[in-house]
CSV table of C-alpha atoms and ligand atoms in Angstrom, one decimal:
chain,number,residue,atom,x,y,z
A,1,MET,CA,-11.0,-11.8,-0.1
A,2,VAL,CA,-7.9,-11.1,-2.1
A,3,THR,CA,-6.8,-14.8,-1.8
A,4,SER,CA,-10.2,-16.1,-2.9
A,5,ALA,CA,-10.4,-13.7,-5.8
A,6,TYR,CA,-6.9,-14.7,-6.8
A,7,LYS,CA,-7.8,-18.4,-6.6
A,8,LYS,CA,-10.8,-17.8,-8.8
A,9,TYR,CA,-9.3,-15.5,-11.5
A,10,ARG,CA,-6.0,-17.2,-11.9
A,11,GLN,CA,-8.0,-20.1,-13.3
A,12,VAL,CA,-9.7,-17.8,-15.9
A,13,PRO,CA,-7.5,-17.4,-19.0
A,14,SER,CA,-7.7,-14.2,-20.9
A,15,SER,CA,-8.4,-14.2,-24.7
A,16,THR,CA,-5.3,-12.0,-25.3
A,17,GLY,CA,-2.9,-14.9,-24.5
A,18,LEU,CA,-0.6,-12.2,-23.0
A,19,THR,CA,1.4,-12.8,-19.8
A,20,GLY,CA,1.4,-10.4,-16.9
A,21,ALA,CA,4.9,-9.4,-17.9
A,22,ASP,CA,3.8,-8.7,-21.5
A,23,VAL,CA,1.0,-6.5,-20.1
A,24,ALA,CA,3.2,-4.5,-17.8
A,25,ARG,CA,5.8,-4.0,-20.6
A,26,LYS,CA,3.2,-2.9,-23.1
A,27,ILE,CA,1.6,-0.4,-20.7
A,28,LEU,CA,5.1,1.0,-19.9
A,29,ARG,CA,6.0,1.2,-23.6
A,30,ASP,CA,2.7,2.7,-24.6
A,31,ASN,CA,3.3,5.5,-22.1
A,32,ASP,CA,6.9,6.1,-23.0
A,33,ILE,CA,8.3,4.8,-19.8
A,34,THR,CA,11.6,3.2,-20.8
A,35,GLU,CA,13.6,3.2,-17.7
A,36,ILE,CA,11.6,0.6,-15.7
A,37,GLU,CA,12.5,-3.0,-15.8
A,38,VAL,CA,9.9,-5.7,-15.5
A,39,GLY,CA,11.3,-8.6,-13.4
A,40,HIS,CA,10.2,-11.8,-11.7
A,41,ILE,CA,10.0,-12.2,-7.9
A,42,ASN,CA,9.4,-15.4,-5.9
A,43,GLY,CA,6.2,-15.9,-3.8
A,44,GLU,CA,2.5,-15.5,-4.1
A,45,LEU,CA,1.1,-12.0,-4.8
A,46,THR,CA,4.4,-10.4,-3.8
A,47,ASP,CA,4.1,-8.1,-6.8
A,48,HIS,CA,5.3,-4.5,-6.3
A,49,TYR,CA,6.6,-1.5,-8.0
A,50,TYR,CA,9.8,-0.1,-6.7
A,51,HIS,CA,10.4,3.4,-8.1
A,52,LYS,CA,13.8,4.1,-6.6
A,53,LYS,CA,15.2,0.9,-8.1
A,54,GLN,CA,13.2,1.4,-11.3
A,55,GLN,CA,11.8,-2.1,-11.0
A,56,LEU,CA,8.4,-3.6,-11.5
A,57,ASN,CA,8.5,-7.1,-10.0
A,58,LEU,CA,5.8,-9.6,-10.7
A,59,SER,CA,5.3,-12.8,-8.7
A,60,ASP,CA,5.2,-16.5,-9.8
A,61,GLY,CA,1.7,-16.7,-11.1
A,62,ILE,CA,1.6,-13.2,-12.4
A,63,TYR,CA,4.9,-12.8,-14.3
A,64,ASP,CA,4.3,-15.6,-16.8
A,65,GLY,CA,0.6,-16.3,-16.0
A,66,THR,CA,-2.0,-15.5,-18.7
A,67,SER,CA,-5.0,-15.4,-16.5
A,68,ILE,CA,-7.3,-12.5,-15.8
A,69,ALA,CA,-5.7,-12.2,-12.3
A,70,ALA,CA,-2.2,-11.9,-13.9
A,71,LEU,CA,-3.4,-9.2,-16.3
A,72,ALA,CA,-5.1,-7.2,-13.5
A,73,VAL,CA,-2.3,-7.3,-11.0
A,74,SER,CA,0.5,-6.5,-13.6
A,75,ALA,CA,-1.6,-3.6,-14.9
A,76,HIS,CA,-2.1,-2.3,-11.4
A,77,GLU,CA,1.7,-2.3,-10.8
A,78,ALA,CA,2.2,-0.5,-14.1
A,79,GLY,CA,-0.4,1.9,-12.8
A,80,HIS,CA,2.0,2.9,-10.1
A,81,ALA,CA,4.6,3.7,-12.8
A,82,LEU,CA,2.0,5.9,-14.5
A,83,GLN,CA,1.5,7.8,-11.2
A,84,TYR,CA,5.1,8.7,-11.0
A,85,LYS,CA,5.3,9.7,-14.6
A,86,GLN,CA,2.4,12.0,-14.1
A,87,GLY,CA,3.5,13.3,-10.7
A,88,TYR,CA,0.3,12.1,-9.0
A,89,PHE,CA,-0.4,14.1,-5.9
A,90,PHE,CA,-0.9,11.3,-3.4
A,91,ILE,CA,2.2,9.4,-4.4
A,92,THR,CA,4.3,12.5,-3.7
A,93,ILE,CA,2.6,12.9,-0.3
A,94,ARG,CA,3.1,9.2,0.4
A,95,ASN,CA,6.8,9.4,-0.3
A,96,ILE,CA,7.1,12.3,2.2
A,97,VAL,CA,5.1,10.4,4.8
A,98,ILE,CA,7.0,7.0,4.6
A,99,PRO,CA,10.4,8.1,6.0
A,100,VAL,CA,8.6,10.1,8.7
A,101,THR,CA,6.5,7.1,9.7
A,102,ASN,CA,9.5,4.8,9.7
A,103,PHE,CA,11.3,7.1,12.1
A,104,ALA,CA,8.1,7.5,14.2
A,105,ASN,CA,7.7,3.7,14.4
A,106,LYS,CA,11.3,3.4,15.8
A,107,MET,CA,10.8,6.2,18.3
A,108,PHE,CA,7.3,5.2,19.5
A,109,LEU,CA,8.3,2.6,22.1
A,110,PRO,CA,11.4,4.2,23.5
A,111,LEU,CA,9.5,7.5,24.0
A,112,LEU,CA,6.6,5.7,25.6
A,113,ILE,CA,8.8,3.8,28.0
A,114,PHE,CA,10.8,6.9,28.9
A,115,GLY,CA,7.5,8.8,29.5
A,116,LEU,CA,6.2,6.0,31.8
A,117,ILE,CA,9.4,5.8,33.8
A,118,ALA,CA,9.6,9.6,34.1
A,119,SER,CA,6.0,10.0,35.2
A,120,ALA,CA,6.4,7.1,37.7
A,121,ILE,CA,9.5,8.8,39.3
A,122,ALA,CA,8.3,12.4,39.2
A,123,THR,CA,4.6,12.1,40.0
A,124,THR,CA,4.4,15.8,40.9
A,125,ASN,CA,5.0,17.2,37.5
A,126,ALA,CA,3.7,16.5,34.0
A,127,PHE,CA,7.2,16.1,32.4
A,128,GLY,CA,6.8,12.4,31.6
A,129,VAL,CA,3.2,12.7,30.5
A,130,TRP,CA,4.3,14.9,27.6
A,131,PHE,CA,6.5,12.1,26.4
A,132,ILE,CA,3.5,9.7,26.5
A,133,TYR,CA,1.4,12.2,24.5
A,134,GLY,CA,4.3,12.5,22.0
A,135,SER,CA,4.6,8.8,21.6
A,136,LEU,CA,0.9,8.5,20.9
A,137,ILE,CA,1.2,11.2,18.2
A,138,LEU,CA,4.0,9.2,16.6
A,139,LEU,CA,1.7,6.2,16.6
A,140,GLY,CA,-1.0,8.3,14.9
A,141,LEU,CA,1.4,8.8,12.0
A,142,SER,CA,0.9,5.2,11.0
A,143,VAL,CA,-2.7,5.9,10.5
A,144,VAL,CA,-1.8,8.9,8.3
A,145,LEU,CA,0.4,6.6,6.2
A,146,ASN,CA,-2.3,4.0,5.8
A,147,LEU,CA,-4.7,6.8,5.0
A,148,VAL,CA,-2.6,8.3,2.1
A,149,THR,CA,-1.9,4.7,0.8
A,150,LEU,CA,-5.7,4.3,0.0
A,151,PRO,CA,-5.9,6.9,-2.8
A,152,VAL,CA,-2.6,5.7,-4.2
A,153,GLU,CA,-3.8,2.1,-4.5
A,154,PHE,CA,-7.3,2.9,-5.7
A,155,ASP,CA,-5.9,5.2,-8.3
A,156,ALA,CA,-3.4,2.6,-9.5
A,157,SER,CA,-6.3,0.2,-10.1
A,158,LYS,CA,-8.3,2.9,-11.8
A,159,ARG,CA,-5.4,3.5,-14.2
A,160,ALA,CA,-5.0,-0.3,-14.7
A,161,MET,CA,-8.6,-0.7,-15.6
A,162,ALA,CA,-8.4,2.2,-18.1
A,163,GLN,CA,-5.3,0.6,-19.8
A,164,LEU,CA,-6.9,-2.8,-19.9
A,165,ARG,CA,-10.2,-1.4,-21.4
A,166,ASP,CA,-8.6,0.9,-24.0
A,167,ASN,CA,-5.5,-1.0,-25.1
A,168,PHE,CA,-6.0,-4.8,-24.6
A,169,ASN,CA,-9.3,-5.7,-26.4
A,170,LEU,CA,-10.7,-7.5,-23.4
A,171,THR,CA,-14.3,-8.6,-23.3
A,172,ASP,CA,-16.7,-7.1,-20.9
A,173,GLU,CA,-16.7,-10.3,-18.9
A,174,GLU,CA,-12.9,-10.2,-18.7
A,175,LEU,CA,-12.9,-6.6,-17.6
A,176,TYR,CA,-15.5,-7.4,-14.9
A,177,GLY,CA,-13.2,-10.2,-13.6
A,178,ALA,CA,-10.1,-7.9,-13.6
A,179,ARG,CA,-12.1,-5.3,-11.6
A,180,LYS,CA,-13.2,-7.9,-9.1
A,181,MET,CA,-9.6,-9.0,-8.6
A,182,LEU,CA,-8.4,-5.4,-8.1
A,183,THR,CA,-11.3,-4.4,-5.8
A,184,ALA,CA,-10.4,-7.4,-3.6
A,185,ALA,CA,-6.7,-6.4,-3.5
A,186,ALA,CA,-7.6,-2.8,-2.6
A,187,LEU,CA,-9.6,-4.0,0.4
A,188,THR,CA,-6.4,-5.2,1.9
A,189,TYR,CA,-5.4,-1.6,2.3
A,190,VAL,CA,-8.7,-0.7,3.8
A,191,ALA,CA,-8.1,-3.5,6.3
A,192,GLY,CA,-4.6,-2.1,6.9
A,193,LEU,CA,-6.1,1.3,7.8
A,194,ALA,CA,-8.7,-0.3,10.1
A,195,VAL,CA,-6.0,-2.2,11.9
A,196,SER,CA,-3.8,0.9,12.4
A,197,ILE,CA,-6.8,2.8,13.7
A,198,LEU,CA,-7.7,0.1,16.2
A,199,TYR,CA,-4.1,-0.2,17.3
A,200,LEU,CA,-4.0,3.6,18.0
A,201,LEU,CA,-7.4,3.4,19.8
A,202,ARG,CA,-6.2,0.6,22.0
A,203,PHE,CA,-3.3,2.7,23.2
A,204,LEU,CA,-5.5,5.8,23.6
A,205,LEU,CA,-7.9,3.8,25.7
A,206,ILE,CA,-5.2,2.4,27.9
A,207,PHE,CA,-3.8,5.8,28.6
A,208,ALA,CA,-7.1,7.5,29.0
A,209,GLN,CA,-7.5,5.2,32.0
A,210,PHE,CA,-3.9,6.0,33.1
A,211,PHE,CA,-4.5,9.7,32.8
A,212,GLY,CA,-7.9,9.4,34.5
A,213,GLU,CA,-6.3,7.9,37.6
A,214,ARG,CA,-3.8,10.7,38.0
B,301,ZN,ZN1,-0.4,-1.1,-5.6
């Protein structure tokens, strides 16, 4: 959906004539955010906001594109900068969850394998089983990360739309296109959540069988 929305709205020029980079810079400036640099990054829709490095990077078609897609995506990335400025709740939570999840992702397989070996060797006690449970809880953390990503992404798009509506003199039709583009992009994160839930369920079902046999 995001690819087809992008294909469509990158062909639609905006009446403002502004590039994605112009839009991002204006939003930052209008909101007294001076420390973030707007830069260019290679690739298609590789746009991202990187707070630690104070960079807002826009991809090939967005950075110097003047389409509705370029305006929408750059305003979305600037929306993330606004979240930090305001101390938005879910971005704070997400930044706590990210390192925990990274660690959990590294530990998941070793813990699972150790649990399986331990329970194969010592079939009389539940020692190994606890490691298997533990590994599944670690896997569940990815679901949590994907879950807290949703409000962050939807909120960034909401802020983007407010900026585009209030400060850029877009027509209703242009605003409609920008919203379409951002909705399609947000669905990527909904899909990400669904995938992580299915992945967890898959392991739970495998081990439900495993525990059932014991
Ligand atoms: Zn985003």
